[in-house]
mmCIF file of N, CA and C in Angstrom:
data_model
loop_
_atom_site.group_PDB
_atom_site.id
_atom_site.type_symbol
_atom_site.label_atom_id
_atom_site.label_comp_id
_atom_site.label_asym_id
_atom_site.label_seq_id
_atom_site.Cartn_x
_atom_site.Cartn_y
_atom_site.Cartn_z
ATOM 1 N N MET A 1 -19.770 -19.795 -15.828
ATOM 2 C CA MET A 1 -18.500 -19.226 -14.966
ATOM 3 C C MET A 1 -18.242 -17.867 -14.731
ATOM 4 N N PRO A 2 -17.482 -17.278 -13.496
ATOM 5 C CA PRO A 2 -17.286 -15.510 -13.410
ATOM 6 C C PRO A 2 -15.988 -15.507 -14.096
ATOM 7 N N HIS A 3 -16.290 -14.012 -14.263
ATOM 8 C CA HIS A 3 -15.104 -13.650 -15.212
ATOM 9 C C HIS A 3 -13.738 -13.565 -13.948
ATOM 10 N N THR A 4 -12.706 -13.838 -14.623
ATOM 11 C CA THR A 4 -11.421 -13.995 -14.011
ATOM 12 C C THR A 4 -10.733 -12.507 -14.125
ATOM 13 N N PHE A 5 -10.234 -11.808 -13.113
ATOM 14 C CA PHE A 5 -9.835 -10.249 -13.101
ATOM 15 C C PHE A 5 -7.907 -10.549 -12.850
ATOM 16 N N THR A 6 -7.602 -10.249 -13.609
ATOM 17 C CA THR A 6 -6.216 -10.408 -13.657
ATOM 18 C C THR A 6 -5.193 -9.133 -12.709
ATOM 19 N N LYS A 7 -5.887 -7.839 -12.568
ATOM 20 C CA LYS A 7 -5.326 -6.982 -12.265
ATOM 21 C C LYS A 7 -6.255 -6.292 -11.666
ATOM 22 N N LEU A 8 -6.207 -5.238 -10.454
ATOM 23 C CA LEU A 8 -7.107 -4.394 -10.331
ATOM 24 C C LEU A 8 -6.571 -3.131 -9.637
ATOM 25 N N THR A 9 -7.098 -2.062 -10.229
ATOM 26 C CA THR A 9 -5.901 -0.728 -9.755
ATOM 27 C C THR A 9 -6.912 0.308 -8.663
ATOM 28 N N PRO A 10 -6.609 -0.187 -7.252
ATOM 29 C CA PRO A 10 -7.322 0.502 -6.058
ATOM 30 C C PRO A 10 -7.056 2.374 -6.302
ATOM 31 N N ASN A 11 -7.812 2.794 -5.525
ATOM 32 C CA ASN A 11 -7.236 4.375 -5.583
ATOM 33 C C ASN A 11 -6.760 4.514 -4.000
ATOM 34 N N LEU A 12 -5.986 5.377 -3.912
ATOM 35 C CA LEU A 12 -5.658 5.896 -2.562
ATOM 36 C C LEU A 12 -6.011 7.431 -2.163
ATOM 37 N N ILE A 13 -6.707 7.420 -1.156
ATOM 38 C CA ILE A 13 -6.785 8.925 -0.829
ATOM 39 C C ILE A 13 -5.711 9.395 0.081
ATOM 40 N N VAL A 14 -5.238 10.719 -0.056
ATOM 41 C CA VAL A 14 -4.412 10.948 1.048
ATOM 42 C C VAL A 14 -4.496 12.609 1.313
ATOM 43 N N ALA A 15 -4.042 12.850 2.413
ATOM 44 C CA ALA A 15 -4.478 14.019 3.427
ATOM 45 C C ALA A 15 -3.391 14.977 2.401
ATOM 46 N N ASP A 16 -1.874 14.562 2.452
ATOM 47 C CA ASP A 16 -0.645 15.274 2.082
ATOM 48 C C ASP A 16 -0.341 14.240 0.926
ATOM 49 N N VAL A 17 -0.253 15.077 -0.148
ATOM 50 C CA VAL A 17 0.144 14.360 -1.608
ATOM 51 C C VAL A 17 2.118 13.770 -1.416
ATOM 52 N N GLY A 18 2.568 15.086 -0.961
ATOM 53 C CA GLY A 18 4.330 15.322 -0.725
ATOM 54 C C GLY A 18 4.733 14.296 0.374
ATOM 55 N N ARG A 19 4.140 14.220 1.541
ATOM 56 C CA ARG A 19 4.364 13.670 2.249
ATOM 57 C C ARG A 19 4.281 12.007 2.049
ATOM 58 N N SER A 20 3.023 11.799 1.320
ATOM 59 C CA SER A 20 2.756 10.081 1.211
ATOM 60 C C SER A 20 3.833 10.046 -0.118
ATOM 61 N N LEU A 21 3.836 10.650 -1.206
ATOM 62 C CA LEU A 21 4.776 10.170 -1.993
ATOM 63 C C LEU A 21 6.084 9.856 -1.508
ATOM 64 N N ALA A 22 6.897 10.579 -0.570
ATOM 65 C CA ALA A 22 8.109 9.981 0.104
ATOM 66 C C ALA A 22 7.626 8.444 0.787
ATOM 67 N N PHE A 23 6.654 8.447 1.195
ATOM 68 C CA PHE A 23 6.534 7.438 2.343
ATOM 69 C C PHE A 23 6.529 6.344 1.668
ATOM 70 N N TYR A 24 5.630 6.400 0.265
ATOM 71 C CA TYR A 24 5.524 4.992 -0.604
ATOM 72 C C TYR A 24 6.846 5.043 -1.450
ATOM 73 N N ARG A 25 7.511 5.902 -1.929
ATOM 74 C CA ARG A 25 8.573 6.004 -2.651
ATOM 75 C C ARG A 25 9.332 5.360 -1.896
ATOM 76 N N ASP A 26 10.189 5.595 -0.508
ATOM 77 C CA ASP A 26 11.182 5.474 0.258
ATOM 78 C C ASP A 26 10.859 3.818 1.076
ATOM 79 N N VAL A 27 9.518 3.742 1.882
ATOM 80 C CA VAL A 27 9.301 2.851 2.357
ATOM 81 C C VAL A 27 8.789 1.516 1.820
ATOM 82 N N LEU A 28 7.894 1.786 0.844
ATOM 83 C CA LEU A 28 7.326 0.863 -0.078
ATOM 84 C C LEU A 28 8.123 0.612 -1.286
ATOM 85 N N GLY A 29 8.988 1.134 -1.519
ATOM 86 C CA GLY A 29 9.422 1.231 -3.293
ATOM 87 C C GLY A 29 8.707 1.528 -4.015
ATOM 88 N N ALA A 30 7.912 2.250 -4.130
ATOM 89 C CA ALA A 30 6.865 2.574 -5.564
ATOM 90 C C ALA A 30 7.691 3.374 -6.298
ATOM 91 N N GLU A 31 7.584 3.307 -7.623
ATOM 92 C CA GLU A 31 7.750 4.313 -8.457
ATOM 93 C C GLU A 31 6.560 5.164 -8.618
ATOM 94 N N LEU A 32 7.069 6.303 -8.486
ATOM 95 C CA LEU A 32 6.089 7.449 -8.470
ATOM 96 C C LEU A 32 5.892 7.958 -10.379
ATOM 97 N N VAL A 33 4.685 7.992 -10.660
ATOM 98 C CA VAL A 33 4.174 8.256 -11.864
ATOM 99 C C VAL A 33 3.141 9.624 -11.912
ATOM 100 N N ALA A 34 3.964 10.638 -12.715
ATOM 101 C CA ALA A 34 3.035 11.851 -12.581
ATOM 102 C C ALA A 34 2.019 11.152 -13.635
ATOM 103 N N ARG A 35 0.666 11.786 -13.213
ATOM 104 C CA ARG A 35 -0.623 11.599 -13.702
ATOM 105 C C ARG A 35 -0.938 13.189 -14.372
ATOM 106 N N GLU A 36 -2.004 13.529 -15.583
ATOM 107 C CA GLU A 36 -2.344 14.600 -15.911
ATOM 108 C C GLU A 36 -2.902 15.580 -14.220
ATOM 109 N N LYS A 37 -3.449 14.544 -13.688
ATOM 110 C CA LYS A 37 -3.790 15.382 -12.450
ATOM 111 C C LYS A 37 -3.521 14.263 -11.405
ATOM 112 N N GLY A 38 -2.524 14.229 -10.697
ATOM 113 C CA GLY A 38 -2.217 13.742 -9.591
ATOM 114 C C GLY A 38 -1.095 12.854 -9.815
ATOM 115 N N TRP A 39 -1.150 11.680 -9.181
ATOM 116 C CA TRP A 39 0.332 10.696 -9.062
ATOM 117 C C TRP A 39 -0.503 9.118 -9.144
ATOM 118 N N ALA A 40 0.345 8.470 -9.257
ATOM 119 C CA ALA A 40 0.124 7.322 -9.203
ATOM 120 C C ALA A 40 1.471 6.602 -8.559
ATOM 121 N N TYR A 41 1.076 5.126 -7.983
ATOM 122 C CA TYR A 41 2.251 4.594 -7.119
ATOM 123 C C TYR A 41 2.338 3.107 -8.001
ATOM 124 N N ARG A 42 3.328 3.008 -8.682
ATOM 125 C CA ARG A 42 3.535 1.861 -9.306
ATOM 126 C C ARG A 42 4.422 0.699 -8.635
ATOM 127 N N PHE A 43 3.710 -0.511 -8.318
ATOM 128 C CA PHE A 43 4.837 -1.935 -7.953
ATOM 129 C C PHE A 43 4.585 -2.704 -9.108
ATOM 130 N N GLY A 44 5.850 -3.062 -9.763
ATOM 131 C CA GLY A 44 5.826 -4.003 -11.218
ATOM 132 C C GLY A 44 4.626 -3.313 -11.771
ATOM 133 N N ASP A 45 3.699 -4.182 -12.124
ATOM 134 C CA ASP A 45 3.227 -3.970 -12.964
ATOM 135 C C ASP A 45 1.431 -3.651 -12.448
ATOM 136 N N ARG A 46 1.804 -3.720 -10.915
ATOM 137 C CA ARG A 46 0.331 -2.965 -10.123
ATOM 138 C C ARG A 46 0.381 -1.560 -9.651
ATOM 139 N N GLN A 47 -0.735 -0.656 -9.859
ATOM 140 C CA GLN A 47 -1.057 0.580 -9.438
ATOM 141 C C GLN A 47 -1.760 0.902 -8.471
ATOM 142 N N LEU A 48 -1.645 2.031 -7.765
ATOM 143 C CA LEU A 48 -2.553 2.608 -6.831
ATOM 144 C C LEU A 48 -2.381 4.057 -7.629
ATOM 145 N N ASN A 49 -3.737 4.719 -7.958
ATOM 146 C CA ASN A 49 -4.056 5.937 -8.163
ATOM 147 C C ASN A 49 -4.000 6.255 -7.149
ATOM 148 N N VAL A 50 -3.415 7.683 -7.017
ATOM 149 C CA VAL A 50 -3.457 8.608 -5.538
ATOM 150 C C VAL A 50 -4.376 9.727 -5.947
ATOM 151 N N HIS A 51 -5.276 10.018 -4.819
ATOM 152 C CA HIS A 51 -6.269 10.965 -4.960
ATOM 153 C C HIS A 51 -5.783 11.772 -3.469
ATOM 154 N N GLY A 52 -6.073 12.942 -3.759
ATOM 155 C CA GLY A 52 -6.107 14.221 -2.666
ATOM 156 C C GLY A 52 -5.257 15.332 -2.868
ATOM 157 N N ASP A 53 -5.605 16.301 -2.170
ATOM 158 C CA ASP A 53 -5.058 17.742 -1.871
ATOM 159 C C ASP A 53 -5.872 18.340 -3.471
ATOM 160 N N GLY A 54 -7.158 18.159 -3.252
ATOM 161 C CA GLY A 54 -7.920 18.654 -4.420
ATOM 162 C C GLY A 54 -7.943 17.917 -5.737
ATOM 163 N N VAL A 55 -7.343 16.634 -5.523
ATOM 164 C CA VAL A 55 -7.509 16.037 -7.106
ATOM 165 C C VAL A 55 -8.369 14.590 -6.664
ATOM 166 N N ARG A 56 -9.241 14.630 -7.104
ATOM 167 C CA ARG A 56 -10.896 14.094 -6.739
ATOM 168 C C ARG A 56 -11.264 13.369 -8.242
ATOM 169 N N PRO A 57 -11.003 11.819 -8.386
ATOM 170 C CA PRO A 57 -11.853 11.242 -9.662
ATOM 171 C C PRO A 57 -13.524 11.735 -9.921
ATOM 172 N N ALA A 58 -13.930 11.765 -10.930
ATOM 173 C CA ALA A 58 -15.023 12.136 -11.095
ATOM 174 C C ALA A 58 -16.300 11.212 -10.805
ATOM 175 N N GLU A 59 -15.774 10.039 -11.019
ATOM 176 C CA GLU A 59 -16.727 8.835 -10.618
ATOM 177 C C GLU A 59 -16.240 8.353 -8.789
ATOM 178 N N VAL A 60 -16.977 8.255 -7.742
ATOM 179 C CA VAL A 60 -16.439 7.835 -6.423
ATOM 180 C C VAL A 60 -17.785 6.876 -6.073
ATOM 181 N N ALA A 61 -17.111 6.435 -5.136
ATOM 182 C CA ALA A 61 -18.179 5.462 -4.007
ATOM 183 C C ALA A 61 -19.126 6.313 -3.487
ATOM 184 N N ARG A 62 -20.214 6.001 -3.353
ATOM 185 C CA ARG A 62 -20.979 6.532 -2.186
ATOM 186 C C ARG A 62 -20.539 7.214 -1.564
ATOM 187 N N LEU A 63 -19.887 6.654 -0.498
ATOM 188 C CA LEU A 63 -19.354 6.856 0.992
ATOM 189 C C LEU A 63 -17.856 7.224 0.483
ATOM 190 N N PRO A 64 -17.131 8.286 0.046
ATOM 191 C CA PRO A 64 -15.943 8.075 -0.453
ATOM 192 C C PRO A 64 -14.915 7.590 0.482
ATOM 193 N N VAL A 65 -14.129 7.295 0.275
ATOM 194 C CA VAL A 65 -12.777 6.701 1.298
ATOM 195 C C VAL A 65 -12.249 7.945 1.589
ATOM 196 N N GLN A 66 -11.895 8.033 2.705
ATOM 197 C CA GLN A 66 -11.049 9.456 3.772
ATOM 198 C C GLN A 66 -9.407 9.246 3.620
ATOM 199 N N PRO A 67 -8.754 9.738 3.906
ATOM 200 C CA PRO A 67 -7.135 9.691 3.939
ATOM 201 C C PRO A 67 -7.162 8.495 5.472
ATOM 202 N N GLY A 68 -6.653 7.923 5.350
ATOM 203 C CA GLY A 68 -6.405 6.982 6.840
ATOM 204 C C GLY A 68 -7.171 5.644 6.931
ATOM 205 N N ASN A 69 -8.499 5.469 5.718
ATOM 206 C CA ASN A 69 -8.894 4.365 5.900
ATOM 207 C C ASN A 69 -8.768 2.699 4.863
ATOM 208 N N SER A 70 -7.706 3.186 4.497
ATOM 209 C CA SER A 70 -7.286 1.724 3.554
ATOM 210 C C SER A 70 -6.569 0.944 4.457
ATOM 211 N N ASP A 71 -6.786 -0.302 4.083
ATOM 212 C CA ASP A 71 -6.057 -1.559 4.415
ATOM 213 C C ASP A 71 -4.979 -2.405 3.206
ATOM 214 N N LEU A 72 -4.026 -1.837 3.204
ATOM 215 C CA LEU A 72 -2.854 -2.438 2.254
ATOM 216 C C LEU A 72 -1.897 -3.645 2.521
ATOM 217 N N CYS A 73 -1.920 -4.529 1.861
ATOM 218 C CA CYS A 73 -0.690 -5.799 2.145
ATOM 219 C C CYS A 73 0.066 -5.858 1.134
ATOM 220 N N PHE A 74 1.263 -5.671 1.183
ATOM 221 C CA PHE A 74 2.371 -5.882 0.606
ATOM 222 C C PHE A 74 3.276 -7.095 0.315
ATOM 223 N N GLU A 75 3.631 -8.193 -0.403
ATOM 224 C CA GLU A 75 4.506 -9.030 -0.373
ATOM 225 C C GLU A 75 5.748 -8.519 -0.025
ATOM 226 N N TRP A 76 6.555 -9.092 0.784
ATOM 227 C CA TRP A 76 7.985 -8.714 0.788
ATOM 228 C C TRP A 76 8.867 -9.901 0.371
ATOM 229 N N SER A 77 10.021 -9.963 -0.043
ATOM 230 C CA SER A 77 10.278 -10.885 -0.831
ATOM 231 C C SER A 77 11.541 -11.666 -0.009
ATOM 232 N N GLY A 78 12.120 -11.063 1.066
ATOM 233 C CA GLY A 78 12.665 -11.684 1.880
ATOM 234 C C GLY A 78 12.360 -12.120 3.062
ATOM 235 N N PRO A 79 12.935 -12.277 4.178
ATOM 236 C CA PRO A 79 12.652 -13.034 5.669
ATOM 237 C C PRO A 79 11.747 -11.637 6.156
ATOM 238 N N ILE A 80 10.788 -11.857 7.100
ATOM 239 C CA ILE A 80 10.220 -11.198 7.971
ATOM 240 C C ILE A 80 11.161 -10.039 8.649
ATOM 241 N N ALA A 81 12.677 -10.799 9.124
ATOM 242 C CA ALA A 81 13.015 -9.816 10.275
ATOM 243 C C ALA A 81 13.813 -8.984 9.357
ATOM 244 N N ASP A 82 14.372 -8.989 7.673
ATOM 245 C CA ASP A 82 14.843 -8.105 6.981
ATOM 246 C C ASP A 82 13.258 -6.778 7.101
ATOM 247 N N ALA A 83 12.135 -7.046 6.625
ATOM 248 C CA ALA A 83 11.066 -6.447 6.497
ATOM 249 C C ALA A 83 10.774 -5.444 7.905
ATOM 250 N N ILE A 84 11.388 -6.069 8.863
ATOM 251 C CA ILE A 84 11.091 -5.223 10.253
ATOM 252 C C ILE A 84 12.458 -4.258 10.388
ATOM 253 N N ALA A 85 13.344 -4.824 10.083
ATOM 254 C CA ALA A 85 15.030 -3.949 10.005
ATOM 255 C C ALA A 85 14.638 -2.677 9.098
ATOM 256 N N HIS A 86 13.798 -2.752 7.997
ATOM 257 C CA HIS A 86 13.760 -2.082 6.996
ATOM 258 C C HIS A 86 12.661 -1.003 7.573
ATOM 259 N N LEU A 87 11.800 -1.200 8.092
ATOM 260 C CA LEU A 87 11.141 0.003 8.581
ATOM 261 C C LEU A 87 11.243 0.514 9.794
ATOM 262 N N LYS A 88 12.341 -0.203 10.867
ATOM 263 C CA LYS A 88 13.300 0.462 11.822
ATOM 264 C C LYS A 88 14.357 1.622 10.881
ATOM 265 N N LYS A 89 14.633 1.290 9.789
ATOM 266 C CA LYS A 89 15.721 2.202 9.389
ATOM 267 C C LYS A 89 14.987 3.371 8.908
ATOM 268 N N HIS A 90 13.779 3.285 8.700
ATOM 269 C CA HIS A 90 12.901 4.363 7.919
ATOM 270 C C HIS A 90 12.252 4.952 9.129
ATOM 271 N N ASN A 91 12.364 4.762 10.830
ATOM 272 C CA ASN A 91 11.635 5.433 11.817
ATOM 273 C C ASN A 91 10.304 5.211 11.659
ATOM 274 N N ILE A 92 9.625 3.932 10.894
ATOM 275 C CA ILE A 92 8.617 3.675 11.114
ATOM 276 C C ILE A 92 7.668 2.250 12.330
ATOM 277 N N ALA A 93 7.336 2.588 13.332
ATOM 278 C CA ALA A 93 7.041 1.663 14.093
ATOM 279 C C ALA A 93 6.382 0.483 13.847
ATOM 280 N N VAL A 94 6.551 -0.892 14.321
ATOM 281 C CA VAL A 94 5.778 -1.905 13.913
ATOM 282 C C VAL A 94 4.673 -2.033 14.759
ATOM 283 N N GLU A 95 2.979 -1.934 14.618
ATOM 284 C CA GLU A 95 2.269 -1.915 15.569
ATOM 285 C C GLU A 95 1.806 -3.548 15.784
ATOM 286 N N ALA A 96 2.134 -4.361 14.724
ATOM 287 C CA ALA A 96 1.665 -5.716 15.423
ATOM 288 C C ALA A 96 2.516 -6.615 14.731
ATOM 289 N N GLY A 97 2.903 -7.684 15.068
ATOM 290 C CA GLY A 97 3.517 -8.971 14.710
ATOM 291 C C GLY A 97 4.912 -8.800 15.032
ATOM 292 N N PRO A 98 5.874 -10.110 14.373
ATOM 293 C CA PRO A 98 5.081 -10.923 13.335
ATOM 294 C C PRO A 98 4.310 -12.021 13.723
ATOM 295 N N MET A 99 3.634 -11.732 12.986
ATOM 296 C CA MET A 99 2.097 -13.299 13.423
ATOM 297 C C MET A 99 1.733 -13.763 11.905
ATOM 298 N N GLN A 100 1.000 -15.105 12.182
ATOM 299 C CA GLN A 100 0.656 -16.132 11.039
ATOM 300 C C GLN A 100 -0.451 -15.131 10.602
ATOM 301 N N ARG A 101 -0.890 -15.426 9.648
ATOM 302 C CA ARG A 101 -1.587 -14.500 8.549
ATOM 303 C C ARG A 101 -1.967 -15.598 7.191
ATOM 304 N N PHE A 102 -3.139 -15.433 6.814
ATOM 305 C CA PHE A 102 -3.844 -15.763 5.796
ATOM 306 C C PHE A 102 -3.822 -14.627 4.647
ATOM 307 N N GLY A 103 -2.918 -14.982 3.690
ATOM 308 C CA GLY A 103 -2.821 -13.741 2.469
ATOM 309 C C GLY A 103 -3.774 -14.688 1.381
ATOM 310 N N ALA A 104 -3.218 -13.803 0.037
ATOM 311 C CA ALA A 104 -3.725 -14.114 -1.227
ATOM 312 C C ALA A 104 -2.860 -15.302 -1.651
ATOM 313 N N LYS A 105 -1.616 -15.759 -0.922
ATOM 314 C CA LYS A 105 -0.918 -16.952 -1.468
ATOM 315 C C LYS A 105 -0.850 -18.162 -0.644
ATOM 316 N N GLY A 106 -1.824 -17.722 0.544
ATOM 317 C CA GLY A 106 -1.951 -18.898 1.918
ATOM 318 C C GLY A 106 -1.355 -18.596 3.023
ATOM 319 N N GLU A 107 -0.686 -19.155 3.772
ATOM 320 C CA GLU A 107 -0.305 -18.998 4.929
ATOM 321 C C GLU A 107 1.055 -18.258 5.023
ATOM 322 N N GLY A 108 1.396 -17.059 5.602
ATOM 323 C CA GLY A 108 2.350 -16.435 5.738
ATOM 324 C C GLY A 108 2.662 -15.546 7.330
ATOM 325 N N THR A 109 3.398 -15.065 7.339
ATOM 326 C CA THR A 109 4.019 -14.496 8.389
ATOM 327 C C THR A 109 3.868 -12.527 7.944
ATOM 328 N N SER A 110 3.241 -12.073 9.046
ATOM 329 C CA SER A 110 2.995 -10.840 8.445
ATOM 330 C C SER A 110 3.489 -9.509 9.772
ATOM 331 N N VAL A 111 3.999 -8.285 9.442
ATOM 332 C CA VAL A 111 4.190 -7.350 9.867
ATOM 333 C C VAL A 111 3.177 -6.185 9.852
ATOM 334 N N TYR A 112 2.443 -5.068 10.960
ATOM 335 C CA TYR A 112 1.887 -4.362 10.477
ATOM 336 C C TYR A 112 2.364 -3.231 11.041
ATOM 337 N N PHE A 113 2.091 -2.311 10.057
ATOM 338 C CA PHE A 113 2.334 -0.339 10.499
ATOM 339 C C PHE A 113 1.467 0.230 9.695
ATOM 340 N N ARG A 114 1.945 1.504 9.907
ATOM 341 C CA ARG A 114 0.665 2.789 9.424
ATOM 342 C C ARG A 114 1.819 4.074 7.813
ATOM 343 N N ASP A 115 0.650 3.896 7.583
ATOM 344 C CA ASP A 115 1.398 5.217 6.742
ATOM 345 C C ASP A 115 1.224 6.845 6.863
ATOM 346 N N PRO A 116 1.724 7.635 6.576
ATOM 347 C CA PRO A 116 1.510 8.935 7.304
ATOM 348 C C PRO A 116 -0.236 9.206 7.358
ATOM 349 N N ASP A 117 -0.846 8.509 6.663
ATOM 350 C CA ASP A 117 -2.326 9.016 7.139
ATOM 351 C C ASP A 117 -3.052 8.564 7.954
ATOM 352 N N GLY A 118 -2.316 7.447 8.781
ATOM 353 C CA GLY A 118 -2.733 5.972 9.297
ATOM 354 C C GLY A 118 -3.446 5.033 8.719
ATOM 355 N N SER A 119 -3.232 4.793 7.297
ATOM 356 C CA SER A 119 -3.814 3.567 6.347
ATOM 357 C C SER A 119 -3.223 2.462 7.320
ATOM 358 N N LEU A 120 -3.626 1.466 7.182
ATOM 359 C CA LEU A 120 -3.025 -0.085 7.457
ATOM 360 C C LEU A 120 -1.928 -0.463 6.742
ATOM 361 N N MET A 121 -0.473 -0.728 7.043
ATOM 362 C CA MET A 121 -0.097 -1.640 5.774
ATOM 363 C C MET A 121 0.319 -2.541 6.594
ATOM 364 N N GLU A 122 0.665 -3.492 5.582
ATOM 365 C CA GLU A 122 1.129 -5.053 6.171
ATOM 366 C C GLU A 122 2.162 -5.481 5.130
ATOM 367 N N PHE A 123 3.326 -5.963 5.876
ATOM 368 C CA PHE A 123 4.523 -6.706 4.908
ATOM 369 C C PHE A 123 4.052 -7.923 5.297
ATOM 370 N N ILE A 124 4.051 -8.941 4.246
ATOM 371 C CA ILE A 124 3.323 -10.689 4.142
ATOM 372 C C ILE A 124 4.860 -11.384 3.900
ATOM 373 N N VAL A 125 5.278 -12.529 4.248
ATOM 374 C CA VAL A 125 6.220 -13.057 3.984
ATOM 375 C C VAL A 125 5.745 -14.678 3.818
ATOM 376 N N TYR A 126 6.053 -15.112 2.486
ATOM 377 C CA TYR A 126 5.245 -16.387 2.698
ATOM 378 C C TYR A 126 6.560 -17.739 2.389
ATOM 379 N N GLY A 127 6.328 -18.643 2.886
ATOM 380 C CA GLY A 127 6.872 -19.887 2.851
ATOM 381 C C GLY A 127 8.361 -19.622 3.362
ATOM 382 N N ARG A 128 8.329 -18.957 4.552
ATOM 383 C CA ARG A 128 9.839 -18.593 4.963
ATOM 384 C C ARG A 128 9.356 -19.606 6.424
#
């Protein structure tokens, strides 16, 4: 029987930590957590460790991720129209959607946009 992983803590590589901190706090609602070296973005009991501006972990992938090379999906708790309005309020362009997608909880409706480094972000709404 395979092991069940209950939580994953991925890393996010950014080019400009200050710009990234503002985006993830204001647009995605992250709690900013100062670490000994760098930052983390916390969403409830989930966390993204942030690397950039000279902060690199000791162990990295053979081909380390570069700023703008991530694809991240976030579940939006309200209607997709509210997610679109939220992005518009923050002057974030919707690149695609709304469209039907299959996510971690099954069928949902998604919109896609970019973080300041160009990483692809998705808001998905399930069951609405």
